[in-house]
Short mmCIF file of C-alpha atoms in Angstrom, two decimals:
data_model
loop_
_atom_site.label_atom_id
_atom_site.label_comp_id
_atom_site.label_asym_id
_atom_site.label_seq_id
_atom_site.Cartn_x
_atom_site.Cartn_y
_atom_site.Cartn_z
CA UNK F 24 0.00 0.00 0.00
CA UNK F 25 1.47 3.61 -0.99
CA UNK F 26 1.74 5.56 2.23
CA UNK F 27 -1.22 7.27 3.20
CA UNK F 28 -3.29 5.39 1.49
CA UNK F 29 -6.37 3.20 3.18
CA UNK F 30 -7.39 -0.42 4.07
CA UNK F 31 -11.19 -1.14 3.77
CA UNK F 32 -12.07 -3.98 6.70
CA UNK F 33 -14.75 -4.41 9.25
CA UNK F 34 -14.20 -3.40 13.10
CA UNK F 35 -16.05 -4.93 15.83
CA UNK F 36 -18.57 -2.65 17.41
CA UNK F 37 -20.69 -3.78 20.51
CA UNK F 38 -23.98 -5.00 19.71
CA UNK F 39 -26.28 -3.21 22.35
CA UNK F 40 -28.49 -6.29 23.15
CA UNK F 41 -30.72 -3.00 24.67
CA UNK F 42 -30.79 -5.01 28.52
CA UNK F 43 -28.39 -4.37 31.65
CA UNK F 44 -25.12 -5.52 31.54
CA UNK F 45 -23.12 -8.66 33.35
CA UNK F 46 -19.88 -7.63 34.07
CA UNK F 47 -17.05 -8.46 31.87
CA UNK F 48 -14.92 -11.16 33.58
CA UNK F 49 -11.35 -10.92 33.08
CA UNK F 50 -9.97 -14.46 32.15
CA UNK F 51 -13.94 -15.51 31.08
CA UNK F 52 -15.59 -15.84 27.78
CA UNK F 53 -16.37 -12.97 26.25
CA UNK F 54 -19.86 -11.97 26.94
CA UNK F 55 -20.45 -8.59 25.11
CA UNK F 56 -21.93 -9.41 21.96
CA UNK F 57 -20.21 -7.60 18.84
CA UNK F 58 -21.19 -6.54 15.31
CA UNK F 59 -18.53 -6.16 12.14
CA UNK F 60 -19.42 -2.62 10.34
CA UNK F 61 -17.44 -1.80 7.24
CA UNK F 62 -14.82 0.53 7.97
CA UNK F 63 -12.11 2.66 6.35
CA UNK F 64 -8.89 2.64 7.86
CA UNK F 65 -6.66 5.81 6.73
CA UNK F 66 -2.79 5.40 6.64
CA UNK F 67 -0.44 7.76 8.78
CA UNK F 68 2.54 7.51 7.23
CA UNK F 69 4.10 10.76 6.17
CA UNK F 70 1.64 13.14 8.09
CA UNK F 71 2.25 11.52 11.44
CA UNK F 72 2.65 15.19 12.64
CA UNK F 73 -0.85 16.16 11.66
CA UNK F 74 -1.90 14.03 14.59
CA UNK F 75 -1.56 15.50 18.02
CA UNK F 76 -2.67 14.53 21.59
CA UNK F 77 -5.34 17.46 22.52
CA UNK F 78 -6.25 17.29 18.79
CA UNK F 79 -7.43 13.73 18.17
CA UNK F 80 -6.08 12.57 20.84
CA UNK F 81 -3.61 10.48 19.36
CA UNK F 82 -0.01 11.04 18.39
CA UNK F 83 3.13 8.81 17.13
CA UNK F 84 6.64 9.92 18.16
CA UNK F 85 10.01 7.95 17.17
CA UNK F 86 11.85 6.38 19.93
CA UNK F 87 14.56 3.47 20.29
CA UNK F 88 14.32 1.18 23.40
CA UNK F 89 17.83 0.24 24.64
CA UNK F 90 15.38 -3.27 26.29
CA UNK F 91 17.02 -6.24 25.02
CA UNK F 92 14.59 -8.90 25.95
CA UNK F 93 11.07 -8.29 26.02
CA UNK F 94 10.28 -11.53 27.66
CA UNK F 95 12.05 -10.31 30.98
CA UNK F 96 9.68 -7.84 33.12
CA UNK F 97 12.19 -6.98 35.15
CA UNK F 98 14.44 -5.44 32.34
CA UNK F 99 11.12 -3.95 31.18
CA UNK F 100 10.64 -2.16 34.51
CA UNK F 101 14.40 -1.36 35.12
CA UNK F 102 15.18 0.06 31.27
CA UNK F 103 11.58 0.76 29.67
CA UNK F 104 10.02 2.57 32.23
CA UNK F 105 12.72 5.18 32.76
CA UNK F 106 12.45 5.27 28.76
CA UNK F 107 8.91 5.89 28.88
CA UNK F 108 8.72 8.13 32.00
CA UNK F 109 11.12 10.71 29.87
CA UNK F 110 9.39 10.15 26.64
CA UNK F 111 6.32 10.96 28.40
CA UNK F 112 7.09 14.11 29.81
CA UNK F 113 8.83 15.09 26.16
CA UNK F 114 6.00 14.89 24.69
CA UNK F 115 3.25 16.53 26.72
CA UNK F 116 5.80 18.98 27.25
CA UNK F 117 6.05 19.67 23.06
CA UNK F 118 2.07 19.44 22.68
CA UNK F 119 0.54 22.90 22.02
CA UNK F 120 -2.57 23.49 23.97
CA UNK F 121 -1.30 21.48 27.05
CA UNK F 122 -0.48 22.93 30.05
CA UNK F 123 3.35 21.33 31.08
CA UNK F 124 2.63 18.67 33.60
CA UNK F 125 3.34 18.28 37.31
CA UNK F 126 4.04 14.57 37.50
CA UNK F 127 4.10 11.70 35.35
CA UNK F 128 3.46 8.38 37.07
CA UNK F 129 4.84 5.00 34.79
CA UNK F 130 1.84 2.79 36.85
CA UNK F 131 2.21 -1.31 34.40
CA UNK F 132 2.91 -2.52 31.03
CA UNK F 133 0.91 -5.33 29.14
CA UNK F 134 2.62 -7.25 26.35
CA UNK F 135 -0.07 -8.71 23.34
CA UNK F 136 0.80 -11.53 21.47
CA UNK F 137 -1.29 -12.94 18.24
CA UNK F 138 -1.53 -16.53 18.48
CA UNK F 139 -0.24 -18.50 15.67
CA UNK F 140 -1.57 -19.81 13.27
CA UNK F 141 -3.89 -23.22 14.63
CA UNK F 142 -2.33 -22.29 18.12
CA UNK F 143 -4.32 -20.56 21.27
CA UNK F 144 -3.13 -17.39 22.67
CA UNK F 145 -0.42 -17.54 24.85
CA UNK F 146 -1.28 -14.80 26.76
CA UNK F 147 -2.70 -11.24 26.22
CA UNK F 148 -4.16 -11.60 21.93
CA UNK F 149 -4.59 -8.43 20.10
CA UNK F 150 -8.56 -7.28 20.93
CA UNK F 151 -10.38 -6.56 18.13
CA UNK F 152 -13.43 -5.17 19.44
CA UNK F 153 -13.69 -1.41 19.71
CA UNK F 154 -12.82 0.02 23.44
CA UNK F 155 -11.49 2.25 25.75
CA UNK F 156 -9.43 0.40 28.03
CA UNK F 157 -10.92 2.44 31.41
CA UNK F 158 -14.58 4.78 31.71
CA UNK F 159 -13.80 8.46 33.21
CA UNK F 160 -15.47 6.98 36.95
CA UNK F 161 -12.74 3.78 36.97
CA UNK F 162 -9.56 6.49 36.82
CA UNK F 163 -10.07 7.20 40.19
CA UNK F 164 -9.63 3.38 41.34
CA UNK F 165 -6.97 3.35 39.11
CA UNK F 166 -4.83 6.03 40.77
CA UNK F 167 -5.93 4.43 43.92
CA UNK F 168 -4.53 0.94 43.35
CA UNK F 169 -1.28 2.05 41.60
CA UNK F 170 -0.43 5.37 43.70
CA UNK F 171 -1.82 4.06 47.17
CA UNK F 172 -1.47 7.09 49.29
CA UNK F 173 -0.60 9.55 47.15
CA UNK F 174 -4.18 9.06 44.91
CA UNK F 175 -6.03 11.46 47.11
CA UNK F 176 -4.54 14.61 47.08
CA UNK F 177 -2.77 13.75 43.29
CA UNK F 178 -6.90 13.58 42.10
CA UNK F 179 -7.38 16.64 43.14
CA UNK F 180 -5.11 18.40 41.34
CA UNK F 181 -7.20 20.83 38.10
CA UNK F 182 -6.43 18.30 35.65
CA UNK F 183 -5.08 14.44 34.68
CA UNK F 184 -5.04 12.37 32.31
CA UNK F 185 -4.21 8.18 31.02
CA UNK F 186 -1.95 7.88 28.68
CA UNK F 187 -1.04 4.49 27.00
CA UNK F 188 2.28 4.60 24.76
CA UNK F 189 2.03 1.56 22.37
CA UNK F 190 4.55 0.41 19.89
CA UNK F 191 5.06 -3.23 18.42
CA UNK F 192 8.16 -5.29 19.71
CA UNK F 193 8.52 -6.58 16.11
CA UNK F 194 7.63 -4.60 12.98
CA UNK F 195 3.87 -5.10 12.60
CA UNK F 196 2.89 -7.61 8.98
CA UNK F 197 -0.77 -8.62 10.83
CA UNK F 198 -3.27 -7.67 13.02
CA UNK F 199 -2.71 -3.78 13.22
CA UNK F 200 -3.30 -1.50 15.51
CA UNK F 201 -6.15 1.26 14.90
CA UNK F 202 -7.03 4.48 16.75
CA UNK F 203 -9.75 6.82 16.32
CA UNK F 204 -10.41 10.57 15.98
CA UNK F 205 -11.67 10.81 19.22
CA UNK F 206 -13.80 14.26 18.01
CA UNK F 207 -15.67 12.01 15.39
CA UNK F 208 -17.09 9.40 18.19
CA UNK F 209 -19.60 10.76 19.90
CA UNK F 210 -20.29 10.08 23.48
CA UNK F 211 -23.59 8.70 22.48
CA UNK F 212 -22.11 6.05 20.63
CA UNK F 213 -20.57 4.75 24.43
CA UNK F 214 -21.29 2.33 26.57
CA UNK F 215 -20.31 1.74 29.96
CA UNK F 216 -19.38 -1.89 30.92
CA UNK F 217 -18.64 -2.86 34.50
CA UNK F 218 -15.37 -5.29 34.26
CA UNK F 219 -14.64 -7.52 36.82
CA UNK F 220 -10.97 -8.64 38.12
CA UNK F 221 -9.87 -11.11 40.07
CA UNK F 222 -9.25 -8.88 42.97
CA UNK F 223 -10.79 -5.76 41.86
CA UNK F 224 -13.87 -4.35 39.80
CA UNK F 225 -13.73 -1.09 37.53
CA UNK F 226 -15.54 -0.23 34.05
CA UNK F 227 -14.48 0.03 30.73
CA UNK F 228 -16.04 1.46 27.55
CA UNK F 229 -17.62 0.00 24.39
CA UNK F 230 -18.61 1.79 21.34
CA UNK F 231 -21.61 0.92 19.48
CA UNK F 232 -21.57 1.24 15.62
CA UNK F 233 -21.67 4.73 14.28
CA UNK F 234 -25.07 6.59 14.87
CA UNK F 235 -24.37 10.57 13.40
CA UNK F 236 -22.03 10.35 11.15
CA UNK F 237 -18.91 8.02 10.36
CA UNK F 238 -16.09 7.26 12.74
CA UNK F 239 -12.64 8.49 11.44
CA UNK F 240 -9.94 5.68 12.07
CA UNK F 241 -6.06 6.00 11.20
CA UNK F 242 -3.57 3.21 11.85
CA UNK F 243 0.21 3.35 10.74
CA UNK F 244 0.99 0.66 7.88
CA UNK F 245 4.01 -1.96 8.41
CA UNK F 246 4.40 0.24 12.21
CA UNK F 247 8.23 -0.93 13.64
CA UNK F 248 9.47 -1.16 16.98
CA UNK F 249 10.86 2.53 16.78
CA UNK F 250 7.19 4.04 16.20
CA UNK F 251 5.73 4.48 19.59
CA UNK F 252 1.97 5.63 19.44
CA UNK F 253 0.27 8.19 22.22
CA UNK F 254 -3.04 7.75 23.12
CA UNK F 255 -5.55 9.47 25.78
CA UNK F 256 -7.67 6.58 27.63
CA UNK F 257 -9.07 9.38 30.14
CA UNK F 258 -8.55 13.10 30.47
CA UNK F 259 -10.61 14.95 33.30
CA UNK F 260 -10.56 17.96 31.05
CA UNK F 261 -13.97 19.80 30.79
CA UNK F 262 -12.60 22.41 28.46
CA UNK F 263 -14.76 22.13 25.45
CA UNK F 264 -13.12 20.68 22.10
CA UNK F 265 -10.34 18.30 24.52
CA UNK F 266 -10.38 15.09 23.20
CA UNK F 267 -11.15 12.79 26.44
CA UNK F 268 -11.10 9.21 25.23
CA UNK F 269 -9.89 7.79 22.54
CA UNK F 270 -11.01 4.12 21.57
CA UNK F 271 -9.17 1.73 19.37
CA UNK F 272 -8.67 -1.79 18.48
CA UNK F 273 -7.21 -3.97 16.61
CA UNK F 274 -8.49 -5.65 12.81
CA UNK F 275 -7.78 -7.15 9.92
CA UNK F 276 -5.72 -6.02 6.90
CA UNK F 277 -7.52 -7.43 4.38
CA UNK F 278 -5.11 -6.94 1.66
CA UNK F 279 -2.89 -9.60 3.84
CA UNK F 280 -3.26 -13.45 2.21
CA UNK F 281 -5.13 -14.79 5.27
CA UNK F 282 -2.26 -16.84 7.31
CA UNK F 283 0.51 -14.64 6.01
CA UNK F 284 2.50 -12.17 8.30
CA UNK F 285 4.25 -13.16 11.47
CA UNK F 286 1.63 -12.99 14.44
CA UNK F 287 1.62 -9.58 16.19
CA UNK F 288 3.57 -8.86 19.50
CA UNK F 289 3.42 -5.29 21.13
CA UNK F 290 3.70 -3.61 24.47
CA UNK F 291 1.44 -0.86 26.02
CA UNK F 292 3.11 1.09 28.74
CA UNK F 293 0.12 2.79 31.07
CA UNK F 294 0.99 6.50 32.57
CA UNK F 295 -1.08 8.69 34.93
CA UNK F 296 -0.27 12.00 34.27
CA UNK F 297 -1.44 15.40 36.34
CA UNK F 298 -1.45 19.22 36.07
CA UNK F 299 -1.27 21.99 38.35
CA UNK F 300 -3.89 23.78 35.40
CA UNK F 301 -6.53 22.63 32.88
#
């Protein structure tokens, strides 16, 4: 595909069965019914710069890890984190319209990897259905189980935000990764899911298929290890235009001989992120 060119496919939207839902069980089948919609999926490459956090709510940055094995969390948390903590405040820091930030809190990582072909996950799998990893009301238990003592008078501060920073550990030939225009998703089109953890319960966010007018979506074809994408899963912002959310997913690239490509592997690095002004 020519840069900046675009992938027709269908994402998974959730099918609003229209009844109250169960909570999502972490580890369970998946119980929230989902409906493909045709989609277009526009390419990045070469206006990467167009795309900025308090725009879209998205942006992609160049960055080299120095981690060496991806399979150790230890080196992840010793040598990515520091990595990411930096990169972080770099580029809030560079992104016009943001205040500069107070703190910057590196809270876990999750590594994704596709299964094989005729093989189960092994592990984390690229999720296809359309989401927002945490609703606005779940940041609070968020900062609560991942800055203990320090949650209480952090949330109070005018302004924070989620940030996920998501790049592939191997350069990506299936099972891309997809992020919306957060200004062309309504918050109509959302619905609240109560999620349930082993030890904890919080809520996420589903998106049903588009109801106004069509979703924008942008991906960033054959993405490599060095392109690290920015996203928003919650800003308290009220100011009007801020993109709050942005929800993504993963799909098909259906110009990709079905079985071809080497199964996807990525990380997601989670920040909480707060300002002394909105």
């Amino acid at each position: 595909m020519a840069p900046g060119g675009q992938v027709q496919t269908t994402i998974n939207y959730f099918d609003d069965p229209g009844v109250p839902l169960v909570p999502m069980i972490i580890g369970g089948p998946t119980p929230q019914p989902k409906v493909a919609i045709p989609t277009t999926i526009t390419d990045v490459t070469g206006k990467e710069d167009e795309f900025t956090l308090d725009v879209q709510g998205f942006h992609y940055v160049k960055h080299e890890s120095q981690v060496t094995n991806w399979d150790d969390d230890e080196e992840i948390k010793r040598v990515n984190y520091p990595e990411m903590e930096k990169l972080c405040w770099k580029v809030l820091q560079e992104t016009e319209n943001l205040p500069k930030p107070s703190e910057v809190h590196i809270l876990t990582h999750i590594i994704r990897r596709g299964p094989k072909d005729n093989e189960g996950p092994k592990g984390p799998a690229p999720l296809y259905g359309v989401h927002v990893d945490q609703s606005f009301n779940a940041a609070e238990g968020v900062a609560q189980r991942w800055l203990g003592d320090k949650a209480a008078d952090l949330l109070k501060k005018p302004r924070y935000q989620i940030i996920n920073m998501w790049r592939p550990i191997r350069p990506i030939t299936r099972d891309p990764f997809a992020v919306s225009d957060a200004r062309s998703i309504p918050d109509s089109d959302l619905v609240f899911v109560p999620v349930r953890f082993p030890d904890h319960d919080t809520e996420a966010v589903e998106v049903r298929p588009p109801t106004e007018s069509p979703h924008k979506w942008y991906f960033k074809d054959k993405q490599q290890t060095d392109d690290v994408l920015f996203f928003k899963q919650v800003d308290s912002s009220k100011k009007p235009g801020v993109p709050r959310r942005v929800p993504h997913c993963a799909f098909k690239d259906t110009e990709l001989p079905e079985g071809e490509g080497e199964p996807r592997v990525s990380i997601e690095v989670r920040a909480f992120v707060f300002y002394d002004e909105e």
